PDB file of C-alpha atoms in Angstrom:
ATOM      1  CA  MET A   1      92.500  96.055  66.483  1.00 45.00           C
ATOM      2  CA  ILE A   2      93.897  94.953  69.849  1.00 52.00           C
ATOM      3  CA  GLU A   3      96.994  97.074  69.195  1.00 70.00           C
ATOM      4  CA  GLY A   4      94.800 100.199  69.138  1.00 70.00           C
ATOM      5  CA  HIS A   5      93.177  99.190  72.418  1.00 74.00           C
ATOM      6  CA  LEU A   6      96.588  98.484  73.925  1.00 73.00           C
ATOM      7  CA  GLN A   7      97.943 101.862  72.815  1.00 79.00           C
ATOM      8  CA  ASP A   8      94.922 103.602  74.366  1.00 83.00           C
ATOM      9  CA  PHE A   9      95.423 101.631  77.556  1.00 80.00           C
ATOM     10  CA  LEU A  10      99.128 102.521  77.724  1.00 81.00           C
ATOM     11  CA  LYS A  11      98.214 106.203  77.336  1.00 86.00           C
ATOM     12  CA  ARG A  12      95.787 105.877  80.274  1.00 86.00           C
ATOM     13  CA  ILE A  13      98.620 104.500  82.402  1.00 85.00           C
ATOM     14  CA  GLN A  14     101.012 107.198  81.239  1.00 86.00           C
ATOM     15  CA  ILE A  15      98.725 110.105  82.145  1.00 88.00           C
ATOM     16  CA  GLN A  16      97.629 108.662  85.493  1.00 87.00           C
ATOM     17  CA  THR A  17      99.282 110.680  88.273  1.00 89.00           C
ATOM     18  CA  ASP A  18      97.958 108.742  91.274  1.00 87.00           C
ATOM     19  CA  MET A  19     100.543 105.990  91.834  1.00 84.00           C
ATOM     20  CA  LYS A  20      98.010 103.675  93.490  1.00 84.00           C
ATOM     21  CA  LYS A  21      95.671 103.904  90.520  1.00 87.00           C
ATOM     22  CA  LYS A  22      98.605 103.619  88.104  1.00 84.00           C
ATOM     23  CA  SER A  23      99.726 100.399  89.840  1.00 84.00           C
ATOM     24  CA  GLU A  24      96.191  99.017  89.644  1.00 84.00           C
ATOM     25  CA  LEU A  25      95.993  99.835  85.934  1.00 85.00           C
ATOM     26  CA  ILE A  26      99.355  98.219  85.201  1.00 85.00           C
ATOM     27  CA  VAL A  27      98.570  94.941  86.928  1.00 85.00           C
ATOM     28  CA  TRP A  28      95.029  94.827  85.541  1.00 82.00           C
ATOM     29  CA  GLY A  29      96.380  95.452  82.020  1.00 83.00           C
ATOM     30  CA  CYS A  30      98.818  92.569  82.356  1.00 81.00           C
ATOM     31  CA  SER A  31      95.973  90.221  83.216  1.00 77.00           C
ATOM     32  CA  VAL A  32      94.052  91.379  80.138  1.00 78.00           C
ATOM     33  CA  TYR A  33      96.767  91.747  77.497  1.00 78.00           C
ATOM     34  CA  PHE A  34      99.149  88.893  78.372  1.00 79.00           C
ATOM     35  CA  PRO A  35      98.354  85.147  78.186  1.00 80.00           C
ATOM     36  CA  PHE A  36      98.605  84.502  81.921  1.00 84.00           C
ATOM     37  CA  GLN A  37      95.932  83.635  84.468  1.00 87.00           C
ATOM     38  CA  ARG A  38      97.243  85.887  87.230  1.00 90.00           C
ATOM     39  CA  ALA A  39      99.207  89.138  87.440  1.00 91.00           C
ATOM     40  CA  CYS A  40     100.901  90.697  90.481  1.00 91.00           C
ATOM     41  CA  ILE A  41     102.846  93.880  91.058  1.00 92.00           C
ATOM     42  CA  PHE A  42     105.588  94.184  93.670  1.00 94.00           C
ATOM     43  CA  SER A  43     107.813  96.968  94.927  1.00 95.00           C
ATOM     44  CA  TYR A  44     111.541  96.349  95.213  1.00 96.00           C
ATOM     45  CA  SER A  45     114.111  98.267  97.204  1.00 95.00           C
ATOM     46  CA  PRO A  46     117.659  97.865  95.892  1.00 92.00           C
ATOM     47  CA  PHE A  47     118.863  99.395  99.175  1.00 94.00           C
ATOM     48  CA  SER A  48     117.238  96.930 101.564  1.00 95.00           C
ATOM     49  CA  SER A  49     116.816  94.072  99.020  1.00 94.00           C
ATOM     50  CA  THR A  50     113.176  93.834 100.114  1.00 95.00           C
ATOM     51  CA  ILE A  51     110.268  92.949  97.861  1.00 95.00           C
ATOM     52  CA  GLU A  52     106.694  93.713  98.897  1.00 95.00           C
ATOM     53  CA  GLY A  53     103.453  92.646  97.300  1.00 92.00           C
ATOM     54  CA  ILE A  54     101.108  95.427  96.220  1.00 92.00           C
ATOM     55  CA  TYR A  55      98.295  94.057  94.039  1.00 90.00           C
ATOM     56  CA  LEU A  56      97.139  90.798  92.510  1.00 90.00           C
ATOM     57  CA  VAL A  57      94.630  90.398  89.681  1.00 89.00           C
ATOM     58  CA  GLU A  58      93.056  87.004  89.115  1.00 87.00           C
ATOM     59  CA  LYS A  59      89.815  86.283  87.267  1.00 79.00           C
ATOM     60  CA  GLU A  60      89.293  90.052  86.886  1.00 78.00           C
ATOM     61  CA  GLN A  61      89.317  90.483  90.680  1.00 85.00           C
ATOM     62  CA  ILE A  62      91.910  92.831  92.153  1.00 87.00           C
ATOM     63  CA  SER A  63      93.168  92.354  95.714  1.00 88.00           C
ATOM     64  CA  THR A  64      96.097  93.514  97.793  1.00 89.00           C
ATOM     65  CA  LEU A  65      99.209  91.406  98.351  1.00 88.00           C
ATOM     66  CA  GLU A  66     100.368  93.064 101.553  1.00 84.00           C
ATOM     67  CA  SER A  67     101.074  89.689 103.171  1.00 84.00           C
ATOM     68  CA  ILE A  68     104.136  89.130 100.973  1.00 87.00           C
ATOM     69  CA  LYS A  69     107.283  90.866 102.174  1.00 91.00           C
ATOM     70  CA  THR A  70     110.630  89.124 101.876  1.00 91.00           C
ATOM     71  CA  ASP A  71     114.290  89.457 101.026  1.00 94.00           C
ATOM     72  CA  VAL A  72     114.778  89.215  97.264  1.00 94.00           C
ATOM     73  CA  HIS A  73     117.795  86.950  97.765  1.00 93.00           C
ATOM     74  CA  SER A  74     115.426  84.206  98.945  1.00 90.00           C
ATOM     75  CA  ILE A  75     113.997  83.979  95.404  1.00 91.00           C
ATOM     76  CA  PRO A  76     116.991  83.811  93.028  1.00 91.00           C
ATOM     77  CA  PRO A  77     115.084  84.223  89.720  1.00 91.00           C
ATOM     78  CA  ILE A  78     113.455  87.432  90.942  1.00 93.00           C
ATOM     79  CA  TYR A  79     116.805  88.666  92.216  1.00 95.00           C
ATOM     80  CA  GLN A  80     118.314  87.928  88.797  1.00 94.00           C
ATOM     81  CA  ALA A  81     115.533  89.738  86.916  1.00 94.00           C
ATOM     82  CA  VAL A  82     115.568  92.897  89.061  1.00 95.00           C
ATOM     83  CA  THR A  83     119.356  93.207  89.281  1.00 95.00           C
ATOM     84  CA  GLN A  84     119.837  92.630  85.540  1.00 94.00           C
ATOM     85  CA  ASN A  85     116.726  94.615  84.513  1.00 92.00           C
ATOM     86  CA  THR A  86     115.715  91.764  82.223  1.00 90.00           C
ATOM     87  CA  PRO A  87     112.403  89.884  81.914  1.00 89.00           C
ATOM     88  CA  LEU A  88     112.753  86.272  82.919  1.00 89.00           C
ATOM     89  CA  PHE A  89     110.527  83.257  82.233  1.00 87.00           C
ATOM     90  CA  ILE A  90     110.557  80.421  84.755  1.00 87.00           C
ATOM     91  CA  ASN A  91     108.820  77.216  83.704  1.00 84.00           C
ATOM     92  CA  SER A  92     106.597  75.338  86.141  1.00 84.00           C
ATOM     93  CA  HIS A  93     109.297  72.757  86.976  1.00 85.00           C
ATOM     94  CA  GLU A  94     111.878  75.450  87.838  1.00 87.00           C
ATOM     95  CA  THR A  95     109.275  77.430  89.798  1.00 87.00           C
ATOM     96  CA  GLN A  96     108.873  74.509  92.210  1.00 87.00           C
ATOM     97  CA  THR A  97     112.523  74.759  93.282  1.00 87.00           C
ATOM     98  CA  ALA A  98     113.133  78.502  92.852  1.00 87.00           C
ATOM     99  CA  PHE A  99     110.327  79.915  95.018  1.00 87.00           C
ATOM    100  CA  PRO A 100     109.673  79.453  98.740  1.00 84.00           C
ATOM    101  CA  GLU A 101     107.388  76.488  99.357  1.00 86.00           C
ATOM    102  CA  GLN A 102     104.862  78.627 101.264  1.00 82.00           C
ATOM    103  CA  ILE A 103     104.339  80.930  98.262  1.00 82.00           C
ATOM    104  CA  ILE A 104     104.128  78.010  95.813  1.00 84.00           C
ATOM    105  CA  HIS A 105     101.388  76.345  97.851  1.00 84.00           C
ATOM    106  CA  GLU A 106      99.501  79.470  98.904  1.00 83.00           C
ATOM    107  CA  TYR A 107      99.279  80.800  95.341  1.00 84.00           C
ATOM    108  CA  ASN A 108      99.561  77.507  93.443  1.00 88.00           C
ATOM    109  CA  LEU A 109     102.378  78.923  91.289  1.00 88.00           C
ATOM    110  CA  THR A 110     103.058  77.370  87.928  1.00 86.00           C
ATOM    111  CA  SER A 111     105.010  78.980  85.082  1.00 86.00           C
ATOM    112  CA  VAL A 112     106.050  82.541  85.888  1.00 89.00           C
ATOM    113  CA  ILE A 113     107.405  85.556  84.033  1.00 89.00           C
ATOM    114  CA  VAL A 114     109.110  88.343  85.997  1.00 92.00           C
ATOM    115  CA  ILE A 115     109.150  91.804  84.377  1.00 91.00           C
ATOM    116  CA  PRO A 116     111.258  94.454  86.135  1.00 93.00           C
ATOM    117  CA  ILE A 117     109.879  97.974  86.504  1.00 91.00           C
ATOM    118  CA  THR A 118     112.716 100.457  86.215  1.00 90.00           C
ATOM    119  CA  ILE A 119     113.296 104.157  86.707  1.00 88.00           C
ATOM    120  CA  LEU A 120     116.537 105.481  85.225  1.00 90.00           C
ATOM    121  CA  ASN A 121     117.798 101.880  84.792  1.00 89.00           C
ATOM    122  CA  VAL A 122     117.215 101.037  88.473  1.00 92.00           C
ATOM    123  CA  SER A 123     114.618  98.398  89.325  1.00 94.00           C
ATOM    124  CA  THR A 124     111.987  99.715  91.722  1.00 94.00           C
ATOM    125  CA  GLY A 125     109.530  96.877  91.349  1.00 94.00           C
ATOM    126  CA  PHE A 126     108.405  94.090  89.096  1.00 95.00           C
ATOM    127  CA  LEU A 127     105.405  92.398  87.605  1.00 92.00           C
ATOM    128  CA  LEU A 128     104.973  88.695  88.167  1.00 92.00           C
ATOM    129  CA  LEU A 129     102.694  86.929  85.709  1.00 90.00           C
ATOM    130  CA  ASP A 130     101.701  83.373  86.564  1.00 90.00           C
ATOM    131  CA  GLY A 131      99.806  80.535  84.925  1.00 85.00           C
ATOM    132  CA  PHE A 132     100.834  80.855  81.282  1.00 79.00           C
ATOM    133  CA  ASP A 133      98.042  79.636  79.021  1.00 77.00           C
ATOM    134  CA  GLY A 134      99.294  80.180  75.493  1.00 71.00           C
ATOM    135  CA  SER A 135     101.570  78.607  72.924  1.00 66.00           C
ATOM    136  CA  THR A 136     105.355  78.446  73.225  1.00 67.00           C
ATOM    137  CA  GLU A 137     105.622  80.666  70.139  1.00 71.00           C
ATOM    138  CA  LEU A 138     103.422  83.295  71.779  1.00 67.00           C
ATOM    139  CA  LEU A 139     105.522  83.121  74.931  1.00 67.00           C
ATOM    140  CA  HIS A 140     108.705  83.810  72.953  1.00 68.00           C
ATOM    141  CA  GLN A 141     106.994  86.770  71.235  1.00 70.00           C
ATOM    142  CA  VAL A 142     105.922  88.213  74.617  1.00 66.00           C
ATOM    143  CA  ILE A 143     109.424  87.870  76.083  1.00 66.00           C
ATOM    144  CA  SER A 144     110.991  89.344  72.947  1.00 65.00           C
ATOM    145  CA  GLN A 145     108.678  92.367  73.074  1.00 63.00           C
ATOM    146  CA  LEU A 146     109.322  92.910  76.772  1.00 59.00           C
ATOM    147  CA  SER A 147     113.088  92.780  76.286  1.00 57.00           C
ATOM    148  CA  LYS A 148     113.102  95.745  73.898  1.00 56.00           C
TER     149      LYS A 148
END
């Protein structure tokens, strides 16, 4: 039954022409359909190596993330995911050393999955899902599906 709802939701995203609304739908959908407590969407410029926060959804509340703007090289796992166009899971222990301390404390980061958003095989952004609250088996299924 959830697959039907998910397919309907994906169609809503696909037909949405307003990029702001499309971004909101994408990040909101991640918070609903994936076993994470928080979902964020970021833009990424391969030319300037800059990442910028756009939206955050937590506890069904959507807010902007305009305060986050940084060089992608300062966060190696995100750099790896966007340059290789591959989803990447970072467990809570690795997160503590891979992300800037300010972001870890401000957002209380735990386990994270980074999902690149690509156009013609070029990353233009990514989703960051945080606070995994499912089984290890479910996590492997999610990553496997995202890697297809």
